[in-house]
mmCIF file of C-alpha atoms and ligand atoms in Angstrom:
data_model
loop_
_atom_site.group_PDB
_atom_site.id
_atom_site.type_symbol
_atom_site.label_atom_id
_atom_site.label_comp_id
_atom_site.label_asym_id
_atom_site.label_seq_id
_atom_site.Cartn_x
_atom_site.Cartn_y
_atom_site.Cartn_z
ATOM 1 C CA MET C 365 175.851 106.688 -3.661
ATOM 2 C CA LEU C 366 176.283 105.419 -0.356
ATOM 3 C CA THR C 367 179.302 106.942 1.380
ATOM 4 C CA PRO C 368 181.947 104.477 3.233
ATOM 5 C CA LEU C 369 180.883 106.207 6.141
ATOM 6 C CA ALA C 370 177.155 105.708 5.718
ATOM 7 C CA HIS C 371 178.343 102.128 4.857
ATOM 8 C CA ARG C 372 180.282 101.719 8.120
ATOM 9 C CA ALA C 373 177.622 103.498 10.472
ATOM 10 C CA LEU C 374 174.766 101.176 9.056
ATOM 11 C CA GLU C 375 176.409 98.262 9.762
ATOM 12 C CA ARG C 376 177.826 99.413 13.306
ATOM 13 C CA ASP C 377 173.929 100.071 14.171
ATOM 14 C CA GLY C 378 172.899 96.450 12.927
ATOM 15 C CA LEU C 379 171.183 98.231 9.712
ATOM 16 C CA GLY C 380 173.270 96.226 7.194
ATOM 17 C CA PRO C 381 170.519 93.718 6.201
ATOM 18 C CA ILE C 382 167.943 96.814 5.764
ATOM 19 C CA ARG C 383 170.823 98.636 3.541
ATOM 20 C CA ASP C 384 171.337 95.335 1.543
ATOM 21 C CA LYS C 385 167.244 95.423 0.826
ATOM 22 C CA VAL C 386 167.168 99.025 -0.065
ATOM 23 C CA LEU C 387 169.966 98.646 -2.409
ATOM 24 C CA ALA C 388 168.347 95.609 -4.045
ATOM 25 C CA GLY C 389 165.266 96.992 -4.455
ATOM 26 C CA GLU C 390 163.500 95.032 -1.986
ATOM 27 C CA ARG C 391 160.376 96.339 0.028
ATOM 28 C CA LEU C 392 160.782 96.702 3.633
ATOM 29 C CA SER C 393 158.299 95.518 5.809
ATOM 30 C CA GLU C 394 156.527 97.564 8.877
ATOM 31 C CA ALA C 395 159.209 96.221 11.161
ATOM 32 C CA GLU C 396 161.983 97.665 9.216
ATOM 33 C CA ALA C 397 160.639 100.632 9.117
ATOM 34 C CA VAL C 398 160.106 101.017 12.688
ATOM 35 C CA THR C 399 163.911 99.973 13.311
ATOM 36 C CA LEU C 400 164.728 102.737 10.863
ATOM 37 C CA PHE C 401 162.760 105.248 12.555
ATOM 38 C CA GLU C 402 164.843 104.001 15.892
ATOM 39 C CA ALA C 403 168.064 104.455 14.053
ATOM 40 C CA ARG C 404 170.671 106.248 16.081
ATOM 41 C CA ASP C 405 172.694 107.706 13.097
ATOM 42 C CA LEU C 406 170.415 110.071 11.411
ATOM 43 C CA ALA C 407 173.161 110.864 8.779
ATOM 44 C CA ALA C 408 173.718 107.456 7.872
ATOM 45 C CA LEU C 409 169.689 106.864 7.750
ATOM 46 C CA GLY C 410 169.674 110.250 5.618
ATOM 47 C CA SER C 411 171.909 108.843 2.985
ATOM 48 C CA LEU C 412 170.224 105.692 2.549
ATOM 49 C CA ALA C 413 167.081 107.923 1.467
ATOM 50 C CA ASN C 414 169.237 110.390 -0.545
ATOM 51 C CA HIS C 415 170.510 107.309 -2.571
ATOM 52 C CA VAL C 416 166.759 106.188 -3.392
ATOM 53 C CA ARG C 417 165.742 109.900 -4.039
ATOM 54 C CA GLU C 418 168.844 110.282 -6.458
ATOM 55 C CA ALA C 419 168.366 106.907 -8.020
ATOM 56 C CA ARG C 420 164.811 108.268 -8.653
ATOM 57 C CA HIS C 421 165.192 111.889 -9.635
ATOM 58 C CA GLY C 422 168.860 112.600 -9.766
ATOM 59 C CA ASP C 423 169.232 116.446 -8.218
ATOM 60 C CA PHE C 424 165.825 117.604 -9.593
ATOM 61 C CA THR C 425 163.722 119.320 -7.120
ATOM 62 C CA PHE C 426 160.075 119.769 -8.203
ATOM 63 C CA TYR C 427 157.899 123.121 -7.274
ATOM 64 C CA ASN C 428 154.823 124.819 -8.980
ATOM 65 C CA ARG C 429 153.329 127.967 -9.152
ATOM 66 C CA ASN C 430 150.146 127.728 -6.907
ATOM 67 C CA VAL C 431 147.681 129.922 -5.109
ATOM 68 C CA HIS C 432 145.522 128.555 -2.453
ATOM 69 C CA LEU C 433 141.934 129.143 -1.967
ATOM 70 C CA ASN C 434 140.220 128.445 1.369
ATOM 71 C CA PRO C 435 136.454 129.447 0.720
ATOM 72 C CA THR C 436 135.043 128.802 4.282
ATOM 73 C CA ASN C 437 136.633 128.342 7.616
ATOM 74 C CA VAL C 438 133.128 127.317 9.155
ATOM 75 C CA CYS C 439 133.661 123.582 10.497
ATOM 76 C CA VAL C 440 131.048 121.329 12.017
ATOM 77 C CA ALA C 441 133.988 118.603 12.986
ATOM 78 C CA THR C 442 136.068 119.507 16.004
ATOM 79 C CA CYS C 443 139.527 117.951 15.150
ATOM 80 C CA LYS C 444 141.557 118.822 18.343
ATOM 81 C CA PHE C 445 144.792 119.784 16.280
ATOM 82 C CA CYS C 446 143.226 122.517 14.024
ATOM 83 C CA SER C 447 143.233 125.958 14.823
ATOM 84 C CA PHE C 448 141.653 127.053 11.291
ATOM 85 C CA ALA C 449 138.081 125.895 11.690
ATOM 86 C CA ARG C 450 135.291 128.159 13.310
ATOM 87 C CA PRO C 451 131.835 126.973 14.440
ATOM 88 C CA ASP C 452 130.354 129.601 12.576
ATOM 89 C CA ASP C 453 130.990 133.011 10.719
ATOM 90 C CA ARG C 454 127.993 134.912 12.163
ATOM 91 C CA HIS C 455 129.878 136.724 14.748
ATOM 92 C CA ALA C 456 133.319 138.339 15.378
ATOM 93 C CA SER C 457 135.119 134.833 15.751
ATOM 94 C CA GLU C 458 137.477 135.043 12.922
ATOM 95 C CA GLY C 459 135.074 132.743 11.010
ATOM 96 C CA TYR C 460 134.579 133.694 7.392
ATOM 97 C CA THR C 461 132.783 132.365 4.204
ATOM 98 C CA MET C 462 133.486 133.930 0.915
ATOM 99 C CA SER C 463 130.718 134.454 -1.674
ATOM 100 C CA LEU C 464 131.234 133.057 -5.009
ATOM 101 C CA ASP C 465 132.573 135.935 -6.515
ATOM 102 C CA GLN C 466 135.259 136.760 -3.906
ATOM 103 C CA ALA C 467 136.273 132.993 -4.167
ATOM 104 C CA VAL C 468 136.529 133.264 -7.921
ATOM 105 C CA HIS C 469 138.653 136.606 -7.944
ATOM 106 C CA HIS C 470 141.111 135.341 -5.207
ATOM 107 C CA VAL C 471 141.849 133.046 -7.839
ATOM 108 C CA VAL C 472 141.206 134.843 -10.816
ATOM 109 C CA SER C 473 143.135 137.883 -9.888
ATOM 110 C CA LYS C 474 146.693 136.488 -10.003
ATOM 111 C CA ARG C 475 146.624 135.328 -13.125
ATOM 112 C CA ALA C 476 149.447 137.673 -13.931
ATOM 113 C CA LEU C 477 151.462 135.791 -11.791
ATOM 114 C CA GLY C 478 151.628 132.570 -14.045
ATOM 115 C CA ILE C 479 150.257 130.291 -11.844
ATOM 116 C CA THR C 480 149.460 126.710 -12.878
ATOM 117 C CA GLU C 481 147.470 125.446 -9.957
ATOM 118 C CA VAL C 482 144.871 126.239 -7.587
ATOM 119 C CA HIS C 483 144.682 124.305 -4.382
ATOM 120 C CA ILE C 484 141.329 124.160 -2.804
ATOM 121 C CA VAL C 485 140.246 123.521 0.975
ATOM 122 C CA SER C 486 137.756 124.567 3.342
ATOM 123 C CA GLY C 487 135.886 123.722 6.568
ATOM 124 C CA LEU C 488 132.870 120.985 6.415
ATOM 125 C CA HIS C 489 130.314 124.189 6.217
ATOM 126 C CA PRO C 490 127.155 122.859 7.618
ATOM 127 C CA ASP C 491 125.098 125.142 5.461
ATOM 128 C CA LEU C 492 126.444 125.806 1.677
ATOM 129 C CA PRO C 493 124.927 124.134 -0.980
ATOM 130 C CA TRP C 494 126.357 121.257 -3.232
ATOM 131 C CA GLU C 495 126.101 124.399 -6.576
ATOM 132 C CA TYR C 496 128.404 126.473 -4.067
ATOM 133 C CA TYR C 497 131.319 123.756 -4.498
ATOM 134 C CA LEU C 498 130.516 123.162 -8.193
ATOM 135 C CA GLU C 499 129.960 126.588 -8.955
ATOM 136 C CA THR C 500 133.271 127.685 -7.465
ATOM 137 C CA VAL C 501 135.356 124.886 -9.504
ATOM 138 C CA ARG C 502 133.208 125.884 -12.783
ATOM 139 C CA ARG C 503 133.720 129.521 -12.537
ATOM 140 C CA ILE C 504 137.224 129.126 -12.018
ATOM 141 C CA ARG C 505 137.548 126.800 -14.958
ATOM 142 C CA GLN C 506 135.524 128.970 -17.255
ATOM 143 C CA ALA C 507 137.421 132.015 -16.509
ATOM 144 C CA TRP C 508 140.981 130.312 -16.510
ATOM 145 C CA PRO C 509 140.960 127.165 -18.907
ATOM 146 C CA GLU C 510 144.432 126.249 -18.791
ATOM 147 C CA LEU C 511 144.655 125.884 -14.622
ATOM 148 C CA HIS C 512 144.745 123.127 -12.440
ATOM 149 C CA ILE C 513 142.054 122.698 -9.957
ATOM 150 C CA LYS C 514 143.492 120.556 -7.178
ATOM 151 C CA GLY C 515 140.585 120.769 -4.665
ATOM 152 C CA TYR C 516 138.748 118.876 -1.350
ATOM 153 C CA THR C 517 140.195 116.809 0.548
ATOM 154 C CA ALA C 518 138.708 113.062 1.028
ATOM 155 C CA VAL C 519 137.157 114.675 4.361
ATOM 156 C CA GLU C 520 135.147 117.348 2.521
ATOM 157 C CA LEU C 521 134.385 114.975 -0.496
ATOM 158 C CA HIS C 522 132.969 112.190 1.949
ATOM 159 C CA PHE C 523 131.156 114.992 3.637
ATOM 160 C CA PHE C 524 129.641 116.269 0.570
ATOM 161 C CA ALA C 525 128.199 112.631 -0.327
ATOM 162 C CA GLU C 526 126.748 112.159 2.895
ATOM 163 C CA LYS C 527 125.286 115.814 3.298
ATOM 164 C CA PHE C 528 124.017 116.028 -0.338
ATOM 165 C CA GLY C 529 122.492 112.456 -0.487
ATOM 166 C CA LYS C 530 125.059 111.195 -3.252
ATOM 167 C CA THR C 531 127.451 108.441 -4.120
ATOM 168 C CA LEU C 532 131.207 109.125 -3.928
ATOM 169 C CA GLU C 533 131.090 108.479 -7.737
ATOM 170 C CA GLN C 534 128.141 111.077 -8.585
ATOM 171 C CA VAL C 535 129.996 113.832 -6.314
ATOM 172 C CA LEU C 536 133.579 113.116 -8.258
ATOM 173 C CA ARG C 537 132.104 112.830 -11.308
ATOM 174 C CA GLU C 538 130.304 116.202 -11.154
ATOM 175 C CA LEU C 539 133.349 117.792 -9.819
ATOM 176 C CA ILE C 540 135.085 116.472 -12.829
ATOM 177 C CA ASP C 541 132.551 117.778 -15.066
ATOM 178 C CA ALA C 542 132.920 121.244 -13.402
ATOM 179 C CA GLY C 543 136.801 121.135 -14.051
ATOM 180 C CA LEU C 544 138.645 119.392 -11.121
ATOM 181 C CA THR C 545 141.638 117.810 -12.190
ATOM 182 C CA THR C 546 143.452 116.543 -8.899
ATOM 183 C CA ILE C 547 142.586 116.007 -5.199
ATOM 184 C CA PRO C 548 144.442 117.129 -2.483
ATOM 185 C CA GLY C 549 146.193 114.904 0.212
ATOM 186 C CA GLY C 550 144.746 116.443 3.202
ATOM 187 C CA GLY C 551 142.583 114.844 6.175
ATOM 188 C CA ALA C 552 144.351 111.738 6.254
ATOM 189 C CA GLU C 553 146.331 112.839 9.827
ATOM 190 C CA ILE C 554 146.884 109.452 11.464
ATOM 191 C CA PHE C 555 144.942 106.436 10.286
ATOM 192 C CA ALA C 556 145.012 104.735 13.490
ATOM 193 C CA ALA C 557 141.426 104.263 15.199
ATOM 194 C CA ARG C 558 142.933 104.739 18.500
ATOM 195 C CA VAL C 559 144.434 108.409 17.309
ATOM 196 C CA ARG C 560 141.361 109.159 15.460
ATOM 197 C CA ARG C 561 139.082 108.747 18.409
ATOM 198 C CA LYS C 562 141.171 111.149 20.485
ATOM 199 C CA ILE C 563 141.967 113.902 17.926
ATOM 200 C CA CYS C 564 139.362 113.578 14.890
ATOM 201 C CA ASP C 565 136.711 111.643 16.193
ATOM 202 C CA ASP C 566 133.988 113.343 13.845
ATOM 203 C CA LYS C 567 134.950 113.140 10.378
ATOM 204 C CA ALA C 568 135.663 110.839 7.979
ATOM 205 C CA THR C 569 137.504 107.424 9.447
ATOM 206 C CA ALA C 570 140.767 105.881 7.810
ATOM 207 C CA GLU C 571 138.681 103.786 5.740
ATOM 208 C CA GLN C 572 136.139 106.547 4.717
ATOM 209 C CA TRP C 573 139.091 108.597 3.347
ATOM 210 C CA LEU C 574 140.982 105.567 1.590
ATOM 211 C CA GLU C 575 137.776 104.866 -0.060
ATOM 212 C CA VAL C 576 137.404 108.254 -1.516
ATOM 213 C CA HIS C 577 140.808 108.100 -2.934
ATOM 214 C CA ARG C 578 140.012 104.540 -4.489
ATOM 215 C CA ALA C 579 137.163 106.181 -6.116
ATOM 216 C CA ALA C 580 138.703 109.037 -7.530
ATOM 217 C CA HIS C 581 141.961 106.650 -8.920
ATOM 218 C CA ARG C 582 139.020 104.562 -10.665
ATOM 219 C CA LEU C 583 137.864 107.529 -12.154
ATOM 220 C CA GLY C 584 141.273 108.659 -13.423
ATOM 221 C CA LEU C 585 142.018 111.433 -10.954
ATOM 222 C CA LYS C 586 145.491 111.543 -9.232
ATOM 223 C CA SER C 587 145.897 112.534 -5.822
ATOM 224 C CA ASN C 588 148.392 112.960 -3.257
ATOM 225 C CA ALA C 589 148.343 111.829 0.561
ATOM 226 C CA THR C 590 149.394 113.371 3.826
ATOM 227 C CA MET C 591 150.307 112.431 7.489
ATOM 228 C CA LEU C 592 150.297 114.736 10.466
ATOM 229 C CA TYR C 593 153.132 113.598 12.365
ATOM 230 C CA GLY C 594 154.187 115.030 15.808
ATOM 231 C CA HIS C 595 151.271 114.498 18.295
ATOM 232 C CA ILE C 596 149.828 111.737 20.078
ATOM 233 C CA GLU C 597 150.705 109.070 17.616
ATOM 234 C CA THR C 598 153.550 106.419 17.905
ATOM 235 C CA LEU C 599 156.124 105.547 15.229
ATOM 236 C CA ALA C 600 154.221 102.291 14.822
ATOM 237 C CA GLU C 601 151.221 104.249 13.829
ATOM 238 C CA ARG C 602 153.064 106.409 11.734
ATOM 239 C CA VAL C 603 154.320 103.442 10.027
ATOM 240 C CA ASP C 604 150.890 101.721 9.832
ATOM 241 C CA HIS C 605 149.635 105.029 8.256
ATOM 242 C CA MET C 606 152.058 104.629 5.312
ATOM 243 C CA ALA C 607 151.610 101.042 4.883
ATOM 244 C CA ARG C 608 147.817 101.502 4.204
ATOM 245 C CA LEU C 609 148.633 103.987 1.676
ATOM 246 C CA ARG C 610 151.339 101.520 0.218
ATOM 247 C CA ALA C 611 148.700 98.645 0.047
ATOM 248 C CA LEU C 612 146.120 101.516 -2.075
ATOM 249 C CA GLN C 613 148.861 102.576 -4.241
ATOM 250 C CA ASP C 614 149.472 99.109 -5.279
ATOM 251 C CA GLU C 615 146.046 98.538 -6.157
ATOM 252 C CA THR C 616 145.355 101.840 -8.255
ATOM 253 C CA GLY C 617 148.744 103.804 -8.648
ATOM 254 C CA GLY C 618 146.872 107.007 -8.288
ATOM 255 C CA PHE C 619 148.942 108.630 -5.696
ATOM 256 C CA GLN C 620 151.701 111.194 -6.559
ATOM 257 C CA VAL C 621 153.249 112.319 -3.670
ATOM 258 C CA PHE C 622 153.447 111.289 0.123
ATOM 259 C CA ILE C 623 153.541 114.806 2.391
ATOM 260 C CA PRO C 624 154.613 114.372 6.037
ATOM 261 C CA LEU C 625 153.072 117.506 7.693
ATOM 262 C CA ALA C 626 154.550 118.808 10.767
ATOM 263 C CA PHE C 627 152.118 119.641 13.990
ATOM 264 C CA HIS C 628 151.960 122.992 14.749
ATOM 265 C CA PRO C 629 150.995 123.736 18.322
ATOM 266 C CA GLU C 630 149.514 127.365 18.716
ATOM 267 C CA HIS C 631 145.834 128.049 18.959
ATOM 268 C CA ASN C 632 144.239 124.536 19.342
ATOM 269 C CA MET C 633 143.433 122.069 22.004
ATOM 270 C CA ILE C 634 146.304 120.036 22.120
ATOM 271 C CA GLY C 635 148.905 122.296 21.358
ATOM 272 C CA LYS C 636 149.806 122.705 24.851
ATOM 273 C CA ALA C 637 150.378 119.130 25.470
ATOM 274 C CA PHE C 638 152.657 118.689 22.473
ATOM 275 C CA PRO C 639 155.422 120.962 21.272
ATOM 276 C CA LYS C 640 156.235 121.287 17.610
ATOM 277 C CA PRO C 641 158.170 118.200 16.568
ATOM 278 C CA THR C 642 161.808 118.587 16.326
ATOM 279 C CA GLY C 643 163.990 119.079 13.278
ATOM 280 C CA TYR C 644 165.499 115.682 13.612
ATOM 281 C CA ASP C 645 161.721 114.009 14.165
ATOM 282 C CA GLY C 646 160.921 115.750 10.625
ATOM 283 C CA LEU C 647 163.880 114.717 8.560
ATOM 284 C CA ARG C 648 163.725 110.985 10.189
ATOM 285 C CA THR C 649 160.212 110.971 9.121
ATOM 286 C CA PHE C 650 160.986 111.867 5.426
ATOM 287 C CA ALA C 651 163.922 109.363 5.185
ATOM 288 C CA VAL C 652 161.684 106.740 6.733
ATOM 289 C CA ALA C 653 159.022 107.616 4.161
ATOM 290 C CA ARG C 654 161.140 107.465 1.165
ATOM 291 C CA LEU C 655 162.459 104.210 2.055
ATOM 292 C CA PHE C 656 159.385 102.710 2.642
ATOM 293 C CA LEU C 657 156.930 103.854 0.202
ATOM 294 C CA ASP C 658 158.520 102.357 -2.631
ATOM 295 C CA ASN C 659 155.716 102.752 -4.949
ATOM 296 C CA PHE C 660 155.054 106.607 -4.712
ATOM 297 C CA ASP C 661 157.334 108.623 -6.890
ATOM 298 C CA HIS C 662 157.540 111.472 -4.869
ATOM 299 C CA VAL C 663 157.885 113.049 -1.180
ATOM 300 C CA LYS C 664 157.408 116.334 -0.461
ATOM 301 C CA ALA C 665 158.567 119.072 1.895
ATOM 302 C CA TYR C 666 155.607 121.557 2.654
ATOM 303 C CA TRP C 667 157.995 124.402 3.375
ATOM 304 C CA VAL C 668 154.737 126.097 4.878
ATOM 305 C CA SER C 669 154.785 123.375 7.435
ATOM 306 C CA LEU C 670 158.386 122.800 8.247
ATOM 307 C CA GLY C 671 160.151 126.190 7.546
ATOM 308 C CA GLU C 672 162.283 127.178 4.624
ATOM 309 C CA ARG C 673 165.423 125.815 6.208
ATOM 310 C CA MET C 674 164.273 122.604 7.284
ATOM 311 C CA ALA C 675 162.709 122.044 4.166
ATOM 312 C CA GLN C 676 166.131 122.698 2.489
ATOM 313 C CA ALA C 677 167.473 119.998 4.564
ATOM 314 C CA ALA C 678 165.007 117.606 3.684
ATOM 315 C CA LEU C 679 166.446 117.469 0.226
ATOM 316 C CA SER C 680 169.054 115.472 1.516
ATOM 317 C CA PHE C 681 166.985 113.043 3.480
ATOM 318 C CA GLY C 682 164.535 112.068 0.482
ATOM 319 C CA VAL C 683 162.638 114.759 -0.377
ATOM 320 C CA ASP C 684 162.362 115.834 -3.986
ATOM 321 C CA ASP C 685 159.700 118.220 -4.122
ATOM 322 C CA VAL C 686 158.966 121.599 -1.811
ATOM 323 C CA ASP C 687 155.215 122.483 -3.087
ATOM 324 C CA GLY C 688 155.155 126.001 -4.226
ATOM 325 C CA THR C 689 154.709 129.547 -4.334
ATOM 326 C CA VAL C 690 151.394 128.803 -1.985
ATOM 327 C CA LEU C 691 149.900 132.418 -1.824
ATOM 328 C CA GLU C 692 148.393 133.475 1.280
ATOM 329 C CA GLU C 693 148.318 130.213 3.290
ATOM 330 C CA ARG C 694 146.253 130.658 6.174
ATOM 331 C CA ILE C 695 145.952 126.943 7.779
ATOM 332 C CA TYR C 696 149.042 127.046 9.188
ATOM 333 C CA HIS C 697 149.506 130.582 9.812
ATOM 334 C CA MET C 698 146.481 130.314 12.297
ATOM 335 C CA ALA C 699 148.418 127.597 13.884
ATOM 336 C CA GLY C 700 151.163 129.692 14.492
ATOM 337 C CA ALA C 701 153.613 129.270 11.559
ATOM 338 C CA THR C 702 155.893 131.869 11.166
ATOM 339 C CA THR C 703 156.985 131.079 7.600
ATOM 340 C CA PRO C 704 156.067 133.760 4.863
ATOM 341 C CA GLN C 705 152.640 133.462 3.328
ATOM 342 C CA ALA C 706 154.286 132.995 -0.004
ATOM 343 C CA LEU C 707 157.285 132.590 -1.475
ATOM 344 C CA SER C 708 158.437 134.235 -5.021
ATOM 345 C CA GLU C 709 159.685 131.712 -7.984
ATOM 346 C CA GLY C 710 163.211 133.370 -7.181
ATOM 347 C CA GLN C 711 163.014 132.488 -3.444
ATOM 348 C CA LEU C 712 162.117 129.098 -4.354
ATOM 349 C CA HIS C 713 165.030 128.746 -7.009
ATOM 350 C CA ARG C 714 167.698 129.889 -4.163
ATOM 351 C CA MET C 715 166.331 127.521 -1.609
ATOM 352 C CA ILE C 716 166.737 124.758 -3.780
ATOM 353 C CA ARG C 717 170.089 125.619 -5.643
ATOM 354 C CA PHE C 718 171.843 126.513 -2.272
ATOM 355 C CA ALA C 719 170.925 122.740 -1.183
ATOM 356 C CA GLY C 720 172.982 121.703 -4.143
ATOM 357 C CA ARG C 721 169.818 120.662 -6.188
ATOM 358 C CA VAL C 722 168.192 121.949 -9.728
ATOM 359 C CA PRO C 723 165.263 123.585 -9.239
ATOM 360 C CA VAL C 724 162.301 122.346 -11.755
ATOM 361 C CA GLU C 725 158.982 123.668 -12.217
ATOM 362 C CA ARG C 726 156.376 120.781 -12.695
ATOM 363 C CA ASP C 727 152.458 121.072 -13.200
ATOM 364 C CA SER C 728 150.016 119.452 -10.874
ATOM 365 C CA LEU C 729 150.439 116.043 -12.542
ATOM 366 C CA TYR C 730 154.389 116.408 -12.480
ATOM 367 C CA HIS C 731 154.797 116.849 -16.019
ATOM 368 C CA VAL C 732 158.403 118.883 -16.278
ATOM 369 C CA LEU C 733 157.353 122.727 -17.558
ATOM 370 C CA ARG C 734 161.009 124.081 -16.980
ATOM 371 C CA VAL C 735 164.262 122.521 -15.668
ATOM 372 C CA HIS C 736 166.208 125.927 -14.073
ATOM 373 C CA ASP C 737 169.572 124.482 -14.122
ATOM 374 C CA ALA C 738 171.492 127.915 -14.436
ATOM 375 C CA PRO C 739 174.863 127.517 -11.865
ATOM 376 C CA ALA C 740 173.975 129.317 -8.328
ATOM 377 C CA ALA C 741 175.557 132.938 -7.819
ATOM 378 C CA ALA C 742 178.628 133.001 -6.328
ATOM 379 C CA SER C 743 177.457 134.232 -2.834
ATOM 380 C CA ALA C 744 178.441 130.975 -0.388
ATOM 381 C CA GLY C 745 175.430 131.705 2.119
ATOM 382 C CA GLY C 746 172.262 131.190 0.041
ATOM 383 C CA PRO C 747 168.895 132.354 1.397
ATOM 384 C CA GLY C 748 169.069 134.269 4.636
HETATM 385 O O1 LIG W 887 144.458 117.642 6.969
HETATM 386 C C1 LIG W 887 145.599 121.071 9.874
HETATM 387 C C2 LIG W 887 146.859 119.852 8.640
HETATM 388 C C3 LIG W 887 146.087 119.850 6.184
HETATM 389 C C4 LIG W 887 147.187 121.494 11.561
HETATM 390 O O2 LIG W 887 148.086 117.796 -1.232
HETATM 391 C C5 LIG W 887 147.791 120.674 10.393
HETATM 392 O O3 LIG W 887 149.801 118.830 -2.333
HETATM 393 C C6 LIG W 887 149.794 120.945 11.501
HETATM 394 O O4 LIG W 887 146.610 118.760 3.264
HETATM 395 N N1 LIG W 887 149.380 121.360 12.411
HETATM 396 C C7 LIG W 887 145.802 120.570 5.131
HETATM 397 N N2 LIG W 887 148.838 120.511 10.373
HETATM 398 C C8 LIG W 887 147.027 120.788 4.373
HETATM 399 C C9 LIG W 887 147.194 119.870 3.242
HETATM 400 C C10 LIG W 887 148.122 119.883 2.245
HETATM 401 C C11 LIG W 887 149.323 120.606 2.183
HETATM 402 C C12 LIG W 887 149.865 121.225 1.326
HETATM 403 C C13 LIG W 887 149.843 120.530 -0.039
HETATM 404 C C14 LIG W 887 148.915 119.626 0.109
HETATM 405 C C15 LIG W 887 148.768 118.539 -1.309
HETATM 406 C C16 LIG W 887 148.033 119.178 0.947
HETATM 407 O O5 LIG W 887 146.964 120.542 7.463
HETATM 408 C C17 LIG W 887 145.091 119.030 7.491
HETATM 409 C C18 LIG W 887 145.796 118.641 8.598
HETATM 410 O O6 LIG W 887 146.387 117.347 8.177
HETATM 411 N N3 LIG W 887 146.531 120.635 9.725
HETATM 412 N N4 LIG W 887 145.982 121.792 11.190
HETATM 413 C C19 LIG W 887 148.074 122.133 12.516
HETATM 414 N N5 LIG W 887 147.832 122.870 13.819
#
């Protein structure tokens, strides 16, 4: 429910008509989304997004028990924001490529932890054969039949199709046969051509990224969508990004969740020019996403990218998912993230409970595995 104070603030700032559309369940235009980004009263904007969040999910806040696998950071692309990629693994350049045994062991060794998902993201390696990617999935599937395998961004899948002379359908079908179950949202960055030309001009275009997801949805795979914010993009370009996702979602219904990712400036080519986006910017981005993406069920605050405290605050700005235990994250930590490399289930519960929400363990398709509705402990502070 919107408080009288939020109503008054929205009226005062001329946002009454947008509020009325939201409350009536009507779709917002791109211009209205830009207006919301520019709203003066962050708390009132948050209340509106929270209204939509609670109407959809109540206090439920989703997380999963997952492990990340980054089999190689060797990459032929030269994205200016990336701190993870290396041109080769021949010298002491922090470039690495796991053998198949290492990659599979990295995942299977976590079995005792009750993990339900592996999230696989690699670099665009110039030499690895197609069998390497297929075998990674196949061997994890054989060793651990019930594990969800969320693997390979649209940028990687597009690269595989080009490099190995296959259609997107062939690439996806072979991976599905090997055991792939969903596709992560990485590689989307900002769709606007102006931005991609400047920060990632040698990987899949926006149209190609969207085409991979369209093909995946057609084959019955669910997928996620990200947006890298807080660098050279304008607010209108953020809205354009979300509008393209909303249009594809209207067409296929295959996206599960939208994940705004905060730019991390350390050890990459553009970090000196663009400091880390502020908490204010993060919160308004989550709120506008929740209000604009009326056909997305979930909005995720990836705690690794945002920090645990901001992720907790985001739960009042439209967010209903905090990702998971993560286990050994590399991409953000090479870009200066100071968050832990993993959180225990207990830490995730505390983060969620002390924001007044209910932790709900989900699987990769958002089936509820367990609702942890025990009351919060008596201490007032929550996670330190
Ligand atoms: O595509 C790379 C981003 C993404 C930096 O699908 C950076 O559930 C900030 O997509 N600063 C990969 N961001 C991670 C990703 C992801 C993460 C969590 C959950 C899911 C999901 C997907 O990381 C890349 C890029 O947009 N990234 N470098 C950086 N310096």
